[in-house]
Coordinates of C-alpha atoms in Angstrom, one line a residue:
X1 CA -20.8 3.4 13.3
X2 CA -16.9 2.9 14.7
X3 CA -15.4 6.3 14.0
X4 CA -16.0 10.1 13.1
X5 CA -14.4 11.3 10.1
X6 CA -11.9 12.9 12.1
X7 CA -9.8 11.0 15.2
X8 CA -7.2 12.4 17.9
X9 CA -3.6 11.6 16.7
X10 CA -1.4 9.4 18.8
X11 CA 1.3 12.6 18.9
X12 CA 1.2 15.9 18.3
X13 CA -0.1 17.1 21.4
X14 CA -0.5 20.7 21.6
X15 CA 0.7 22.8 24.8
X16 CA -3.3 22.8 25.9
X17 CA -2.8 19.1 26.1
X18 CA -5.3 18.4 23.6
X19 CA -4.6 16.3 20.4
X20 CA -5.6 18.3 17.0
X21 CA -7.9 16.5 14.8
X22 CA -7.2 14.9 11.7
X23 CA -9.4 15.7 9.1
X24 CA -9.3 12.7 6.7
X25 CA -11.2 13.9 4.1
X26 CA -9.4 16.9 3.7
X27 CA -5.2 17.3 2.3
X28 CA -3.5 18.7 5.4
X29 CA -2.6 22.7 3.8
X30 CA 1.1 22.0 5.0
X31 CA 0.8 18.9 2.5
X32 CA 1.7 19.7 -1.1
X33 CA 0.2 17.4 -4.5
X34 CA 2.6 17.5 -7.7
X35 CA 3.3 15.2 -10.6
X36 CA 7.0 14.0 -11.0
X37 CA 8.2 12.0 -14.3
X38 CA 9.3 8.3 -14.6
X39 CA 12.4 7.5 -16.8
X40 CA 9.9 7.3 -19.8
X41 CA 8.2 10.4 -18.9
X42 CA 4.8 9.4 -17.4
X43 CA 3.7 11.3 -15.4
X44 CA 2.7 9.9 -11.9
X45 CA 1.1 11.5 -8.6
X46 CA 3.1 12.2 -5.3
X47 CA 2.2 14.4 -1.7
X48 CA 4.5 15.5 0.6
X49 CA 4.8 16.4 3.9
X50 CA 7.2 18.7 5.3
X51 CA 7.8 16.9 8.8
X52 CA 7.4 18.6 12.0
X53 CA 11.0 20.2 13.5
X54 CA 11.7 19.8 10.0
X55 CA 11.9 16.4 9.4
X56 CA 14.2 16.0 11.6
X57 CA 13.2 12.2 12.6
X58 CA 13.9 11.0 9.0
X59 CA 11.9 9.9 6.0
X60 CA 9.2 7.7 5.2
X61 CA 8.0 6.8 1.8
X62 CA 4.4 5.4 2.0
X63 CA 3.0 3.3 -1.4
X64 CA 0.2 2.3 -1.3
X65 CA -1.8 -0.9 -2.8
X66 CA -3.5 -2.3 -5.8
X67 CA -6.7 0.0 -6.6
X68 CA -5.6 2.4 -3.9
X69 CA -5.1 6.0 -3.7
X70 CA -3.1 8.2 -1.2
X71 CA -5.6 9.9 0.4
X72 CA -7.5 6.8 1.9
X73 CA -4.1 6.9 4.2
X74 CA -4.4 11.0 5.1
X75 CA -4.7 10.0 9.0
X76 CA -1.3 7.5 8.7
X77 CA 0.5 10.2 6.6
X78 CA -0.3 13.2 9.0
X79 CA 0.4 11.1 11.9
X80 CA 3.8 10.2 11.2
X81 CA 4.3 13.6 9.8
X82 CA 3.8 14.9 13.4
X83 CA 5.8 12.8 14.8
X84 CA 8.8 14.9 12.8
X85 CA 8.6 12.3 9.7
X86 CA 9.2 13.7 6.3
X87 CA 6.6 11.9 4.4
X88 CA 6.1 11.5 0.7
X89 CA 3.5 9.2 -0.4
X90 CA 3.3 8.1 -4.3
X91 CA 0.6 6.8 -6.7
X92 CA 1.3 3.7 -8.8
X93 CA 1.6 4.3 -12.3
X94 CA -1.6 3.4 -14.1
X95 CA -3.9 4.0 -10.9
X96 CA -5.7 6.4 -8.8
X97 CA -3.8 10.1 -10.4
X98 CA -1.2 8.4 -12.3
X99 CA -3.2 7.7 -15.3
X100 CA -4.5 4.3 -16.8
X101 CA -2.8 1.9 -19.1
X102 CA -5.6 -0.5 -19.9
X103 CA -8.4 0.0 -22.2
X104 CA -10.9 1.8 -19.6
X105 CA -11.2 3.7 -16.8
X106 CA -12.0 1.5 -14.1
X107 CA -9.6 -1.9 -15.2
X108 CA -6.2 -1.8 -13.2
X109 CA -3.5 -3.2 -16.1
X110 CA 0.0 -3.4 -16.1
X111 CA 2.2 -5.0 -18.7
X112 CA 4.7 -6.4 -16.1
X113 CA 5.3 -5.7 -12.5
X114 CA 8.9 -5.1 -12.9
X115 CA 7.4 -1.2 -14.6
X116 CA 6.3 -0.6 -11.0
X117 CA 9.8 -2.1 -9.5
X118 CA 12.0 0.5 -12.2
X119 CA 9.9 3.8 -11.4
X120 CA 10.0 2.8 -7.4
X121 CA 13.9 2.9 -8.2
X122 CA 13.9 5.7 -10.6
X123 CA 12.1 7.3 -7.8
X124 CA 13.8 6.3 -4.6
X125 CA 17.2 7.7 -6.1
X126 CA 16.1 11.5 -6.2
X127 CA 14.1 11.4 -3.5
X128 CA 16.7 10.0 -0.7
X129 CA 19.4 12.6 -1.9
X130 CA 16.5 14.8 -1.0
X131 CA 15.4 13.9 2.1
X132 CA 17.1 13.5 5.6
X133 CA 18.3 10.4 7.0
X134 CA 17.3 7.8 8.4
X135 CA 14.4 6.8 4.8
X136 CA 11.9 4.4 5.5
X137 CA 9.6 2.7 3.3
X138 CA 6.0 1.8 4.4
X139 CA 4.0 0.1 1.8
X140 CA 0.9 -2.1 1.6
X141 CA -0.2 -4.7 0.2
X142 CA 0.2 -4.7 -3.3
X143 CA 2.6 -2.1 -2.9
X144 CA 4.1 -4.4 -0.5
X145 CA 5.0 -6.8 -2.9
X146 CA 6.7 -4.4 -5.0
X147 CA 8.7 -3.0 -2.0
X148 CA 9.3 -7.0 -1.4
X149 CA 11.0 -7.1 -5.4
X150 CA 12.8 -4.0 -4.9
X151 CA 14.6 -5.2 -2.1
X152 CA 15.0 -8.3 -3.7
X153 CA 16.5 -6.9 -6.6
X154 CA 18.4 -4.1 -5.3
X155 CA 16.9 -1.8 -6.5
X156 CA 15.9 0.4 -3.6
X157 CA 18.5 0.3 -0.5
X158 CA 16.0 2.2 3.1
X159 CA 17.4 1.9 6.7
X160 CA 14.0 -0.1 7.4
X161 CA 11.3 -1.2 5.7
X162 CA 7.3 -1.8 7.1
X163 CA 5.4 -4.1 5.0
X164 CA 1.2 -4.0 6.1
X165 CA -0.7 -7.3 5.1
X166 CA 1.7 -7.8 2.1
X167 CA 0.1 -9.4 -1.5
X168 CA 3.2 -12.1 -1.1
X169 CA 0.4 -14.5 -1.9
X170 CA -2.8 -14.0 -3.0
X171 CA -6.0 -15.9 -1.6
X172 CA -7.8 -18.1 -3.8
X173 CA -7.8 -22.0 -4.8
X174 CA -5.1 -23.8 -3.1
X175 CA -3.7 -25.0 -5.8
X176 CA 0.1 -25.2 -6.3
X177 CA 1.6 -21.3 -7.2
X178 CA 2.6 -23.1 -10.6
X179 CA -0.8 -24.5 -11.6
X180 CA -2.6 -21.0 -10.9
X181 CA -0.1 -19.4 -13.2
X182 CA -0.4 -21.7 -15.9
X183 CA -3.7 -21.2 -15.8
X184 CA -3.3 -17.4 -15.4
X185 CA -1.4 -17.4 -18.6
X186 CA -4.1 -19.3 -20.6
X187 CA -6.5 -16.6 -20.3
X188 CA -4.6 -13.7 -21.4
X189 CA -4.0 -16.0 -24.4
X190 CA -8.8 -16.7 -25.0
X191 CA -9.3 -13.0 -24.7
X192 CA -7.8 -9.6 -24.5
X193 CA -5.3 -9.7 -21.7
X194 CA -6.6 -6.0 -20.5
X195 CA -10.2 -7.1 -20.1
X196 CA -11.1 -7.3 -16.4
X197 CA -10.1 -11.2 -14.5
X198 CA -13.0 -10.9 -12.0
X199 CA -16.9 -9.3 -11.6
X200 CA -16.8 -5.9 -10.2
X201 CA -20.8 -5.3 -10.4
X202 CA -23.7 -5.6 -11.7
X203 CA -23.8 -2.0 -12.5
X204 CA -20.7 -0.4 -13.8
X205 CA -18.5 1.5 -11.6
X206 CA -20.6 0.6 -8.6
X207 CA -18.9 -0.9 -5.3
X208 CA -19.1 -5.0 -5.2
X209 CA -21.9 -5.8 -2.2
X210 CA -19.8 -6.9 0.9
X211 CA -16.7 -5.1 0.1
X212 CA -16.3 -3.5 3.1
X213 CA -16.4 -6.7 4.5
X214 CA -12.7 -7.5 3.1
X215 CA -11.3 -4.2 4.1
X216 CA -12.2 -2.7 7.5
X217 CA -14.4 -3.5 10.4
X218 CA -14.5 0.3 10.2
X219 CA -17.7 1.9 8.5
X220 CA -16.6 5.4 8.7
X221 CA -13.0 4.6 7.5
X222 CA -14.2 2.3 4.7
X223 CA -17.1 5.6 4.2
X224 CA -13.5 7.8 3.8
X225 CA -12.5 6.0 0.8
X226 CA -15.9 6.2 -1.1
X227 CA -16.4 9.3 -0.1
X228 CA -12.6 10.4 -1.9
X229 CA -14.1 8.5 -4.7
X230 CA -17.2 10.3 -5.5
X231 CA -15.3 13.9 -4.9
X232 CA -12.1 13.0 -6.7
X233 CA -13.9 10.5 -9.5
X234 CA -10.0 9.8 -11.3
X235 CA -9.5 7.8 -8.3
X236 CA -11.7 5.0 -8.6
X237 CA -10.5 1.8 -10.0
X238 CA -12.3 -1.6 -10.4
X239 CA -10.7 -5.4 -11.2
X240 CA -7.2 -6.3 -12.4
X241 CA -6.6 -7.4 -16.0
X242 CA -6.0 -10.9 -16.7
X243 CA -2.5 -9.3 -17.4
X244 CA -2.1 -8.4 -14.3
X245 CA -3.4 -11.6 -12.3
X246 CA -0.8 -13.5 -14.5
X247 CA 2.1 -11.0 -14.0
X248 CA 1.4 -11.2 -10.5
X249 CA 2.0 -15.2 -10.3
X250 CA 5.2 -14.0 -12.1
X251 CA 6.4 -11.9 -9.6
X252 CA 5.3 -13.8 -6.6
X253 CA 6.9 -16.8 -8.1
X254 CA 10.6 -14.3 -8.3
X255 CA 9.9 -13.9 -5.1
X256 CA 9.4 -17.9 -3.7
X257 CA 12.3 -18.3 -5.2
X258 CA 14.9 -20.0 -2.9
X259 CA 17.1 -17.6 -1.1
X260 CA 15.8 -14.8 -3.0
X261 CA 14.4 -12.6 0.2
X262 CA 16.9 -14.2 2.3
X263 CA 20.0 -12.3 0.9
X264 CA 18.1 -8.9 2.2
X265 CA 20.0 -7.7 4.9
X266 CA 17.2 -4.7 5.8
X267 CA 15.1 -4.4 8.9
X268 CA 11.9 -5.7 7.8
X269 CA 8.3 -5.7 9.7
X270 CA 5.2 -7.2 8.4
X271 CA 2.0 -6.3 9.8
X272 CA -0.9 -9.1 9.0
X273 CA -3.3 -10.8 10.1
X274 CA -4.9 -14.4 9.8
X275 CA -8.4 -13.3 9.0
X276 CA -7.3 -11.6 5.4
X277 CA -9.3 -12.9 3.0
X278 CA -7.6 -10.8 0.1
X279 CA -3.7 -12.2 0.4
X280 CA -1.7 -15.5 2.1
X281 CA -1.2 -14.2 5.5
X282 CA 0.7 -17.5 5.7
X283 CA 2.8 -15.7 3.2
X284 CA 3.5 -12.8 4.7
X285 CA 4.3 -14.8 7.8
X286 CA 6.9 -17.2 6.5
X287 CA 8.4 -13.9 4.9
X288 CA 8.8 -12.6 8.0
X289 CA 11.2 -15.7 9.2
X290 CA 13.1 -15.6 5.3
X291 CA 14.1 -12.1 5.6
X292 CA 17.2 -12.3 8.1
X293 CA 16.3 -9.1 10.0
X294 CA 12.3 -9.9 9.2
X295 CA 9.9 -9.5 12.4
X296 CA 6.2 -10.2 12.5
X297 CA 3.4 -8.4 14.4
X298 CA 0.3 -10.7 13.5
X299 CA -3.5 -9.7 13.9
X300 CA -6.4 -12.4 14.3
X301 CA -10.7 -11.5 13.6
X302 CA -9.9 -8.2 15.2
X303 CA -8.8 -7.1 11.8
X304 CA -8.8 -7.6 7.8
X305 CA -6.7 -6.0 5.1
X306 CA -6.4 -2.7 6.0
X307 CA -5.2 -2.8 9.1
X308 CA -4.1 1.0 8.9
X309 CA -7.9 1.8 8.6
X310 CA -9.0 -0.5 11.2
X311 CA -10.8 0.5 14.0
X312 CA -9.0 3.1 16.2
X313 CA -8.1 -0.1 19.0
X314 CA -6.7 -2.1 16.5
X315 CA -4.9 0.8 13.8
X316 CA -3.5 1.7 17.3
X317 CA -1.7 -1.3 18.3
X318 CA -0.6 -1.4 14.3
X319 CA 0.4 2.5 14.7
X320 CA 2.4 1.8 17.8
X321 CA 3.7 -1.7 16.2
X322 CA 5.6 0.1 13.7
X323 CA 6.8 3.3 15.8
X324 CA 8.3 0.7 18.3
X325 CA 10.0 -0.6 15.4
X326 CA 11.2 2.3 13.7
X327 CA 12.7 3.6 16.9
X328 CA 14.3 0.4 17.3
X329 CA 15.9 -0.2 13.9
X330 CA 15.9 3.7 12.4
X331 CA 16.4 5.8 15.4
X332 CA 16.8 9.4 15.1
X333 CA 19.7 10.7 13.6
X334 CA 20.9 6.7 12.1

């Protein structure tokens, strides 16, 4: 086994010079859970974090990515809250607390990603006139795609942004974007568009064998998440809906479009790495050279998706990656 449920933080060193836990299995008590209301009312699920002195290094809004819930990022979140971040995290409507839009439980539907791009803007508005200076947005993958179309569109306007192992592509056939989206569209036109685009298990609800595998070289990180599944059950999710797999070729094709994230004058990091087996890291890369202000801090075997729940070596070097950054581009006080 890599890790112990719990792991020294990389700041907030206590006056007896040693670092105080983190408990990632357990919401921090200085860390408040709430619901707050999209433009259309739903109802979707948000934590904050006060920030040490206050807050007073600025805030970050963390969104997280497809099938993912906040609390598999507890250790990220109470990190940078130490470090005097103000830190709000946010669940994606129709996943993890923020209800379900498809036609069960476990299927992760949406009619169109530009839903997720208008509550991220209906959002961001209240909370930056609520939050000190300078805002931030970390997101990953899936959610890094929406932060990708947000900026794109102008929807959301942060002092920097961090993008980890970004869905700008997804892994698959290499076949042209076009061809995978025609195809995409064919099949929510032979079925129900909400039934599930991929096997999940042989038994319902049950993890795919080899998961892990795709996710963390960590045991007792990737043992985190299924542990917050079988204690908080509304947080599991399964395969996307053809609808989704189709909406996503949409969206990535908004995105390839030419000079689309190159009129984004942000600070933009993306953390990836070649041996992701989930999304294009050649994607994420080349995005990294369109943006105008993009920089690239690139993993190899060392690390898959997650690289946030990565073993403590390599969530370190991503950890201190992004601070560098952020100090950087988003100093105090900016």
């Amino acid at each position: 086994m890599a890790e112990t449920a719990t792991e020294e933080p990389i700041s907030d060193i206590h006056q007896s010079g040693a670092a105080a836990p983190i408990d990632r299995r357990s919401i921090p008590a200085h860390a408040v859970e709430s619901l707050w209301q999209a433009a259309d009312g739903h109802e979707l699920r948000r934590i904050d974090w006060p920030g040490a002195i206050e807050g007073k290094r600025g805030s970050i809004l963390f969104l997280p990515g497809r099938g993912d819930f906040y609390e598999k990022y507890l250790e990220s979140l109470e990190e940078w809250h130490r470090a005097g971040w103000k830190v709000t995290a946010v669940d994606w409507r129709g996943q993890a607390g923020s209800g379900r839009l498809g036609d069960d439980k476990l299927t992760g539907h949406v009619e169109d990603f530009d839903d997720w791009v208008s509550d991220l803007e209906y959002f961001w508005s209240a909370w930056k006139s609520d939050s000190p200076a300078p805002h931030v947005v970390i997101a990953h993958s899936m959610g890094g795609h929406i932060v990708a179309r947000a900026l794109v569109d102008g929807a959301v306007d942060p002092d920097a942004v961090v993008l980890s192992a970004p869905m700008l592509g997804m892994a698959g056939p290499p076949l042209p974007l076009a061809v995978l989206h025609s195809v995409a569209r064919v099949m929510t036109r032979i079925g129900s568009p909400k039934r599930p685009a991929w096997k999940w298990s042989e038994k319902p609800g049950e993890m795919p064998a080899h998961r892990r595998d795709l996710l963390t070289h960590d045991d007792d990180r990737y043992a985190d998440e299924l542990w917050w599944r079988e204690n908080r059950p509304e947080l599991a999710m399964g395969p996307g809906s053809w609808r989704w797999v189709e909406r996503a070729y949409a969206s990535i094709r908004k995105l390839e479009a030419q000079g689309a994230m190159e009129k984004v004058d942000i600070p933009v990091l993306v953390v990836s790495t070649s041996n992701d087996r989930l999304v294009k890291h050649e994607s994420a890369a080349r995005a990294s050279e369109r943006f105008p202000k993009g920089e690239l801090v690139e993993f190899g075997e060392e690390a898959h998706h997650e690289v946030l729940r990565e073993v403590s070596e390599v969530r370190s070097r991503a950890m201190r990656a992004i601070a560098e950054f952020l100090d950087r581009v988003a100093p105090p006080g900016s």
